Short mmCIF file of C-alpha atoms and ligand atoms in Angstrom, two decimals:
data_model
loop_
_atom_site.label_atom_id
_atom_site.label_comp_id
_atom_site.label_asym_id
_atom_site.label_seq_id
_atom_site.Cartn_x
_atom_site.Cartn_y
_atom_site.Cartn_z
CA UNK B 277 91.90 137.69 59.15
CA UNK B 278 94.10 139.90 56.98
CA UNK B 279 96.55 137.65 55.09
CA UNK B 280 99.56 139.94 55.65
CA UNK B 281 98.95 139.81 59.39
CA UNK B 282 98.55 136.03 59.20
CA UNK B 283 101.80 135.63 57.27
CA UNK B 284 103.62 137.89 59.70
CA UNK B 285 102.18 135.87 62.58
CA UNK B 286 103.28 132.59 61.01
CA UNK B 287 106.75 133.93 60.31
CA UNK B 288 106.99 135.15 63.89
CA UNK B 289 105.90 131.76 65.26
CA UNK B 290 108.37 129.98 62.97
CA UNK B 291 111.25 132.20 64.10
CA UNK B 292 110.20 131.57 67.66
CA UNK B 293 110.17 127.79 67.17
CA UNK B 294 113.54 127.84 65.38
CA UNK B 295 115.43 130.16 67.69
CA UNK B 296 113.68 129.11 70.90
CA UNK B 297 111.85 131.54 73.14
CA UNK B 298 114.76 131.87 75.56
CA UNK B 299 117.23 133.01 72.91
CA UNK B 300 114.68 135.39 71.37
CA UNK B 301 114.11 136.84 74.83
CA UNK B 302 117.86 137.14 75.43
CA UNK B 303 118.31 138.94 72.12
CA UNK B 304 115.29 141.23 72.31
CA UNK B 305 114.87 141.82 76.05
CA UNK B 306 118.31 141.23 77.45
CA UNK B 307 118.64 139.02 80.49
CA UNK B 308 117.09 141.05 83.29
CA UNK B 309 116.87 138.09 85.62
CA UNK B 310 118.81 134.81 85.53
CA UNK B 311 116.59 132.48 83.54
CA UNK B 312 116.20 128.85 84.52
CA UNK B 313 117.28 126.33 81.90
CA UNK B 314 113.81 124.89 81.38
CA UNK B 315 111.67 124.82 78.23
CA UNK B 316 109.44 127.83 77.43
CA UNK B 317 106.26 127.91 79.47
CA UNK B 318 102.98 128.10 77.60
CA UNK B 319 100.29 127.43 80.19
CA UNK B 320 99.54 127.49 83.89
CA UNK B 321 97.16 125.41 85.95
CA UNK B 322 96.84 125.50 89.74
CA UNK B 323 100.35 125.37 91.19
CA UNK B 324 101.89 124.14 87.96
CA UNK B 325 103.49 125.81 84.95
CA UNK B 326 103.33 123.72 81.80
CA UNK B 327 106.11 123.89 79.20
CA UNK B 328 105.64 123.69 75.44
CA UNK B 329 106.99 120.13 75.46
CA UNK B 330 104.36 119.15 78.05
CA UNK B 331 106.69 119.07 81.10
CA UNK B 332 104.93 120.28 84.25
CA UNK B 333 106.77 122.37 86.85
CA UNK B 334 105.45 122.64 90.39
CA UNK B 335 105.90 126.33 91.18
CA UNK B 336 106.45 126.73 94.90
CA UNK B 337 107.04 130.45 94.33
CA UNK B 338 103.64 131.37 92.83
CA UNK B 339 105.72 133.35 90.29
CA UNK B 340 107.59 135.72 92.70
CA UNK B 341 104.74 135.36 95.19
CA UNK B 342 102.20 136.82 92.78
CA UNK B 343 99.65 134.10 91.95
CA UNK B 344 98.15 133.62 95.40
CA UNK B 345 95.26 131.65 93.87
CA UNK B 346 97.57 129.64 91.61
CA UNK B 347 97.79 129.95 87.86
CA UNK B 348 94.61 130.66 85.89
CA UNK B 349 92.22 130.27 88.80
CA UNK B 350 88.74 130.08 87.23
CA UNK B 351 87.46 132.91 89.42
CA UNK B 352 90.12 135.28 88.04
CA UNK B 353 89.88 134.07 84.47
CA UNK B 354 86.08 134.41 84.44
CA UNK B 355 86.21 137.85 86.06
CA UNK B 356 88.71 139.16 83.51
CA UNK B 357 86.87 137.60 80.57
CA UNK B 358 83.47 138.93 81.49
CA UNK B 359 84.87 142.39 82.29
CA UNK B 360 86.73 142.40 78.95
CA UNK B 361 83.40 141.84 77.20
CA UNK B 362 81.98 144.96 78.84
CA UNK B 363 84.74 147.56 79.36
CA UNK B 364 88.53 147.33 79.46
CA UNK B 365 89.38 150.92 80.34
CA UNK B 366 87.67 153.70 82.21
CA UNK B 367 89.52 156.88 83.21
CA UNK B 368 89.62 157.98 86.83
CA UNK B 369 87.76 161.20 86.02
CA UNK B 370 84.51 159.29 85.49
CA UNK B 371 82.96 156.81 87.89
CA UNK B 372 83.30 153.12 87.20
CA UNK B 373 80.88 150.58 88.64
CA UNK B 374 83.46 147.79 88.95
CA UNK B 375 86.03 150.14 90.52
CA UNK B 376 83.49 151.24 93.12
CA UNK B 377 82.56 147.63 93.87
CA UNK B 378 86.22 146.67 94.13
CA UNK B 379 87.36 149.44 96.48
CA UNK B 380 84.42 148.72 98.79
CA UNK B 381 85.35 145.03 98.89
CA UNK B 382 89.02 145.88 99.43
CA UNK B 383 88.24 148.37 102.20
CA UNK B 384 86.33 145.63 104.03
CA UNK B 385 89.53 143.58 104.44
CA UNK B 386 91.91 146.50 105.11
CA UNK B 387 92.83 147.59 108.64
CA UNK B 388 90.12 149.98 109.86
CA UNK B 389 92.46 152.98 110.08
CA UNK B 390 93.42 152.66 106.40
CA UNK B 391 90.08 153.52 104.88
CA UNK B 392 91.25 155.04 101.57
CA UNK B 393 92.92 153.42 98.61
CA UNK B 394 95.01 154.69 95.72
CA UNK B 395 95.00 152.03 92.98
CA UNK B 396 98.14 151.60 90.87
CA UNK B 397 99.81 148.89 88.82
CA UNK B 398 102.79 147.38 90.63
CA UNK B 399 104.65 147.06 93.90
CA UNK B 400 107.31 149.64 93.22
CA UNK B 401 104.62 152.13 92.20
CA UNK B 402 102.81 151.52 95.48
CA UNK B 403 105.99 152.07 97.53
CA UNK B 404 106.93 155.09 95.42
CA UNK B 405 103.50 156.65 95.97
CA UNK B 406 103.62 155.95 99.71
CA UNK B 407 107.01 157.70 99.94
CA UNK B 408 105.65 160.61 97.96
CA UNK B 409 102.62 160.91 100.27
CA UNK B 410 104.91 160.82 103.33
CA UNK B 411 107.05 163.61 101.86
CA UNK B 412 103.95 165.67 101.17
CA UNK B 413 102.54 165.23 104.68
CA UNK B 414 105.80 165.86 106.55
CA UNK B 415 107.55 168.23 104.08
CA UNK B 416 110.65 166.08 104.67
CA UNK B 417 112.62 163.97 102.19
CA UNK B 418 114.74 161.56 104.23
CA UNK B 419 113.51 158.09 105.14
CA UNK B 420 114.71 155.23 107.28
CA UNK B 421 114.89 151.70 105.89
CA UNK B 422 116.36 148.43 107.05
CA UNK B 423 119.38 146.50 105.94
CA UNK B 424 118.27 143.52 103.83
CA UNK B 425 115.17 145.41 102.69
CA UNK B 426 113.72 145.23 99.19
CA UNK B 427 111.12 147.76 98.10
CA UNK B 428 111.34 147.97 94.31
CA UNK B 429 113.22 149.41 91.40
CA UNK B 430 111.94 152.92 90.70
CA UNK B 431 114.00 155.81 92.07
CA UNK B 432 112.34 156.27 95.47
CA UNK B 433 111.69 152.59 96.14
CA UNK B 434 115.21 151.69 95.03
CA UNK B 435 116.64 154.30 97.40
CA UNK B 436 114.96 152.37 100.25
CA UNK B 437 116.25 149.00 98.98
CA UNK B 438 119.29 147.59 100.71
CA UNK B 439 120.20 144.93 98.13
CA UNK B 440 123.60 146.23 96.97
CA UNK B 441 123.37 144.56 93.56
CA UNK B 442 120.26 146.61 92.81
CA UNK B 443 121.31 149.89 94.44
CA UNK B 444 125.07 150.19 94.01
CA UNK B 445 125.03 151.00 90.28
CA UNK B 446 122.96 154.08 91.22
CA UNK B 447 125.05 155.14 94.23
CA UNK B 448 125.03 158.91 94.64
CA UNK B 449 122.00 159.28 92.38
CA UNK B 450 119.18 158.31 94.73
CA UNK B 451 117.07 159.95 97.43
CA UNK B 452 118.19 160.28 100.98
CA UNK B 453 117.92 156.98 102.85
CA UNK B 454 119.28 155.97 106.23
CA UNK B 455 119.78 152.20 106.53
CA UNK B 456 119.81 150.60 109.94
CA UNK B 457 120.14 147.10 111.36
CA UNK B 458 116.77 145.43 111.87
CA UNK B 459 116.79 146.19 115.61
CA UNK B 460 114.35 148.25 117.66
CA UNK B 461 117.05 150.41 119.22
CA UNK B 462 118.73 151.15 115.89
CA UNK B 463 115.44 152.37 114.43
CA UNK B 464 114.68 154.53 117.46
CA UNK B 465 118.09 156.17 117.17
CA UNK B 466 117.84 156.75 113.41
CA UNK B 467 114.45 158.47 113.36
CA UNK B 468 114.64 162.25 113.82
CA UNK B 469 112.83 165.49 113.03
CA UNK B 470 114.19 165.08 109.48
CA UNK B 471 112.55 161.71 108.89
CA UNK B 472 109.59 161.59 106.53
CA UNK B 473 108.97 157.86 106.91
CA UNK B 474 110.18 154.55 108.24
CA UNK B 475 109.68 151.88 105.57
CA UNK B 476 109.51 148.21 106.56
CA UNK B 477 108.48 144.81 105.23
CA UNK B 478 106.92 142.91 108.18
CA UNK B 479 108.69 139.83 106.82
CA UNK B 480 111.66 140.69 104.63
CA UNK B 481 111.29 138.66 101.45
CA UNK B 482 114.26 139.18 99.12
CA UNK B 483 116.49 139.85 102.12
CA UNK B 484 116.18 136.31 103.54
CA UNK B 485 112.65 135.65 104.86
CA UNK B 486 113.43 137.58 108.05
CA UNK B 487 110.38 137.84 110.31
CA UNK B 488 110.53 141.22 112.07
CA UNK B 489 109.62 140.96 115.75
CA UNK B 490 106.74 142.76 117.45
CA UNK B 491 109.22 144.79 119.52
CA UNK B 492 110.91 146.16 116.39
CA UNK B 493 107.65 146.97 114.60
CA UNK B 494 106.16 148.69 117.64
CA UNK B 495 109.40 150.60 118.27
CA UNK B 496 109.23 151.90 114.69
CA UNK B 497 105.66 153.05 115.32
CA UNK B 498 106.67 154.82 118.53
CA UNK B 499 109.70 156.47 116.91
CA UNK B 500 107.51 157.78 114.07
CA UNK B 501 104.97 159.17 116.54
CA UNK B 502 107.69 160.83 118.60
CA UNK B 503 109.14 162.68 115.60
CA UNK B 504 106.10 163.28 113.41
CA UNK B 505 107.23 160.75 110.78
CA UNK B 506 104.98 158.24 109.01
CA UNK B 507 105.17 154.45 109.18
CA UNK B 508 104.98 152.80 105.76
CA UNK B 509 104.52 149.05 105.72
CA UNK B 510 105.46 147.34 102.50
CA UNK B 511 103.09 144.36 102.30
CA UNK B 512 103.71 143.81 98.60
CA UNK B 513 104.96 140.28 99.21
CA UNK B 514 103.48 139.54 102.63
CA UNK B 515 99.89 140.70 102.06
CA UNK B 516 96.72 138.99 100.90
CA UNK B 517 96.91 135.91 103.07
CA UNK B 518 100.53 134.99 102.36
CA UNK B 519 101.60 135.12 106.00
CA UNK B 520 98.46 133.55 107.50
CA UNK B 521 96.56 136.78 108.00
CA UNK B 522 95.18 139.27 105.49
CA UNK B 523 98.26 141.38 106.20
CA UNK B 524 101.39 140.20 107.99
CA UNK B 525 101.53 143.18 110.35
CA UNK B 526 98.18 142.10 111.82
CA UNK B 527 100.12 139.45 113.75
CA UNK B 528 101.44 142.32 115.87
CA UNK B 529 98.67 143.52 118.18
CA UNK B 530 98.21 147.29 118.19
CA UNK B 531 100.40 148.00 115.17
CA UNK B 532 98.79 150.61 112.92
CA UNK B 533 100.70 151.85 109.86
CA UNK B 534 100.02 155.23 108.26
CA UNK B 535 100.46 153.81 104.79
CA UNK B 536 100.52 150.31 103.38
CA UNK B 537 101.87 149.32 99.96
CA UNK B 538 100.27 146.32 98.29
CA UNK B 539 100.79 144.43 95.01
CA UNK B 540 101.61 140.84 93.94
CA UNK B 541 98.83 138.73 95.57
CA UNK B 542 96.34 141.59 95.32
CA UNK B 543 95.78 140.71 91.63
CA UNK B 544 96.93 137.06 91.69
CA UNK B 545 98.66 137.56 88.35
CA UNK B 546 96.89 140.61 86.98
CA UNK B 547 99.11 143.73 87.24
CA UNK B 548 97.64 145.59 90.18
CA UNK B 549 98.95 147.49 93.16
CA UNK B 550 97.47 149.83 95.74
CA UNK B 551 98.35 152.20 98.53
CA UNK B 552 96.09 152.14 101.58
CA UNK B 553 96.05 155.21 103.79
CA UNK B 554 93.90 157.23 106.16
CA UNK B 555 94.17 159.95 108.81
CA UNK B 556 96.91 162.54 108.25
CA UNK B 557 97.60 161.34 104.74
CA UNK B 558 93.97 161.57 103.65
CA UNK B 559 93.82 165.12 105.01
CA UNK B 560 96.91 166.21 103.07
CA UNK B 561 96.07 164.79 99.66
CA UNK B 562 94.38 167.02 97.09
CA UNK B 563 93.24 166.44 93.53
CA UNK B 564 96.46 166.35 91.50
CA UNK B 565 98.68 165.27 94.44
CA UNK B 566 99.14 161.98 92.62
CA UNK B 567 97.72 160.09 89.66
CA UNK B 568 97.95 157.07 87.39
CA UNK B 569 96.34 156.61 83.99
CA UNK B 570 95.92 152.84 84.34
CA UNK B 571 95.42 152.78 88.12
CA UNK B 572 92.01 151.32 88.92
CA UNK B 573 91.35 150.13 85.38
CA UNK B 574 88.28 147.89 85.08
CA UNK B 575 90.16 144.68 84.21
CA UNK B 576 92.45 145.05 87.23
CA UNK B 577 89.50 145.89 89.48
CA UNK B 578 87.58 142.84 88.26
CA UNK B 579 90.60 140.63 88.95
CA UNK B 580 91.20 142.26 92.35
CA UNK B 581 87.57 141.80 93.31
CA UNK B 582 87.74 138.11 92.40
CA UNK B 583 90.89 137.76 94.55
CA UNK B 584 89.26 139.32 97.62
CA UNK B 585 86.09 137.26 97.21
CA UNK B 586 87.97 134.01 96.60
CA UNK B 587 90.42 134.48 99.47
CA UNK B 588 87.41 135.11 101.74
CA UNK B 589 85.22 132.32 100.38
CA UNK B 590 87.97 129.69 100.66
CA UNK B 591 89.35 131.05 103.95
CA UNK B 592 92.83 131.08 102.39
CA UNK B 593 94.59 133.37 104.91
CA UNK B 594 93.60 131.00 107.76
CA UNK B 595 94.50 127.99 105.61
CA UNK B 596 97.93 129.53 104.91
CA UNK B 597 98.51 129.90 108.66
CA UNK B 598 97.63 126.27 109.38
CA UNK B 599 99.30 124.71 106.34
CA UNK B 600 102.39 126.90 106.53
CA UNK B 601 102.86 126.04 110.19
CA UNK B 602 102.63 122.28 109.48
CA UNK B 603 104.89 122.57 106.43
CA UNK B 604 107.58 124.51 108.30
CA UNK B 605 107.45 121.95 111.14
CA UNK B 606 107.79 119.07 108.72
CA UNK B 607 110.77 120.77 107.03
CA UNK B 608 112.34 121.36 110.45
CA UNK B 609 112.05 117.71 111.38
CA UNK B 610 113.38 116.57 107.97
CA UNK B 611 116.42 118.82 108.28
CA UNK B 612 117.03 118.60 112.02
CA UNK B 613 120.27 116.71 111.51
CA UNK B 614 121.22 117.97 108.03
CA UNK B 615 124.51 119.86 108.42
CA UNK B 616 123.69 122.04 105.38
CA UNK B 617 120.56 123.51 107.01
CA UNK B 618 120.84 126.21 109.66
CA UNK B 619 117.12 126.74 110.26
CA UNK B 620 113.66 126.88 108.72
CA UNK B 621 111.85 130.17 109.33
CA UNK B 622 108.92 132.20 108.05
CA UNK B 623 105.29 132.96 108.57
CA UNK B 624 102.29 131.24 106.98
CA UNK B 625 103.18 130.17 103.44
CA UNK B 626 106.27 132.40 103.26
CA UNK B 627 109.04 130.06 104.26
CA UNK B 628 112.82 130.16 104.11
CA UNK B 629 115.12 127.15 104.37
CA UNK B 630 118.29 128.82 105.61
CA UNK B 631 121.47 127.05 104.55
CA UNK B 632 125.02 127.22 105.82
CA UNK B 633 126.10 127.54 102.19
CA UNK B 634 124.94 129.26 99.02
CA UNK B 635 121.46 128.28 97.88
CA UNK B 636 121.74 128.95 94.12
CA UNK B 637 122.90 125.56 92.84
CA UNK B 638 120.34 123.72 94.99
CA UNK B 639 117.56 125.90 93.55
CA UNK B 640 118.82 125.20 90.03
CA UNK B 641 118.82 121.43 90.68
CA UNK B 642 115.29 121.60 92.07
CA UNK B 643 114.18 123.00 88.69
CA UNK B 644 116.20 120.85 86.34
CA UNK B 645 116.13 117.51 88.20
CA UNK B 646 112.82 117.70 90.09
CA UNK B 647 110.76 120.23 88.12
CA UNK B 648 110.19 122.25 91.26
CA UNK B 649 110.53 126.04 91.22
CA UNK B 650 111.89 127.80 94.31
CA UNK B 651 113.48 131.24 94.78
CA UNK B 652 116.60 132.49 96.50
CA UNK B 653 116.31 135.06 99.29
CA UNK B 654 119.73 136.56 99.87
CA UNK B 655 122.65 134.22 99.13
CA UNK B 656 121.84 131.37 101.52
CA UNK B 657 118.10 130.96 101.68
CA UNK B 658 115.73 128.79 99.63
CA UNK B 659 112.49 130.78 99.59
CA UNK B 660 109.09 129.11 99.21
CA UNK B 661 106.00 131.17 98.41
CA UNK B 662 103.54 128.58 97.07
CA UNK B 663 100.08 129.57 95.89
CA UNK B 664 97.74 129.65 98.89
CA UNK B 665 95.72 126.95 97.11
CA UNK B 666 98.64 124.50 97.24
CA UNK B 667 97.76 120.97 98.40
CA UNK B 668 99.44 118.96 101.18
CA UNK B 669 100.62 116.51 98.50
CA UNK B 670 102.30 119.26 96.50
CA UNK B 671 104.06 120.58 99.59
CA UNK B 672 105.16 117.04 100.43
CA UNK B 673 106.55 116.64 96.90
CA UNK B 674 108.44 119.90 97.33
CA UNK B 675 109.83 118.87 100.72
CA UNK B 676 111.03 115.54 99.32
CA UNK B 677 112.76 117.25 96.41
CA UNK B 678 114.46 119.78 98.70
CA UNK B 679 115.59 116.91 100.89
CA UNK B 680 116.90 115.09 97.81
CA UNK B 681 119.00 118.08 96.66
CA UNK B 682 120.27 118.89 100.16
CA UNK B 683 120.76 115.30 101.21
CA UNK B 684 124.23 113.72 101.48
CA UNK B 685 126.34 114.56 98.47
C1 PLP A 846 108.51 143.69 99.44
C2 PLP A 846 108.50 144.16 98.02
N1 PLP A 846 108.23 145.44 97.75
C3 PLP A 846 108.19 145.91 96.48
C4 PLP A 846 108.43 145.08 95.43
C5 PLP A 846 108.36 145.62 94.01
O1 PLP A 846 107.24 145.11 93.38
P1 PLP A 846 107.12 145.16 91.78
O2 PLP A 846 108.12 144.19 91.24
O3 PLP A 846 105.70 144.76 91.49
O4 PLP A 846 107.41 146.55 91.35
C6 PLP A 846 108.72 143.73 95.65
C7 PLP A 846 109.01 142.83 94.52
O5 PLP A 846 109.55 141.77 94.64
C8 PLP A 846 108.76 143.25 96.98
O6 PLP A 846 109.02 141.99 97.26
#
């Protein structure tokens, strides 16, 4: 290796060790998200993140719900490594063998009416593209979204996001969104001849692990049909087995979206997103209607293919349904008489412990005192999104730690 590069690398590592990764990140990146006061993480294995001092953290969030197969699952690592040996990039204007194999495999697990896929790189990009497609099909620019929704951070997706902390700084600068209470009647009243799309998460993640009922979801479908609008389901967090089905909306018989946004679990840690569509949308799209340089790149496709095959081979969506149901029941019985806990809700391995008080300090104690990572969802909810490969023992350890932090103080 070139000695200048080696020296620079050594100097960089030294600075890193002296200043600490967290303070380097604060200085160079700014603090985009509140960072937990735990040592820098250097490795991942199964459901655990391993710090540079050797401490192991049980991550019951799968890293924002991303690593559905846990950290560094051998199927993903091998797929990425062997693809990297062959080809790391292939533009969309030439055919790619791994991309073709991937989209066939993906189509086999998608709802039958969504038979086309636009590959992209993240959740917000998937939502953004879905909104753009809906505008193109309907020639309308207003959309209906729910209070407590979260759809991403780019301009269109942010416009559909309720979370005031994310949206308020941009008030007056975003697209036209109508926010309604998560109620069937409110949606039916809000949708009109001006509506391009209704955008929903079947289970609201950031907003509090709110499971939307069949009546609401079907009412949204009907309202869209009545007014020529499109139904966009944001399954970025709920998809790929998380909620005990390939996609959470499949729990609602007869519900067929026009567009579905996917990310997070779709790549189990590799940056990958996709928009699934069919019917009216497929008819309206033309070459040039949309694009993405990195969308469908070979590394992402190899990772995505390994995710689909592994979820299928291990039956992880079904396992998430069974395990999540047992875990939620066990949390309910643990907290039945705990005055701090209002309820335990969720679907599959997407679970919220809803408190009567703010959740933040309990989540911080879980990390610092018990080496368990959990997420907030809204102010009062402890959100659990463990890898779908989590064991009963790991869930039990998590439940005990939650009980310890919530227990009599
Ligand atoms: C439901 C939902 N939609 C969209 C997004 C945005 O995804 P990304 O952060 O990959 O852009 C998120 C991220 O948390 C999400 O939970």
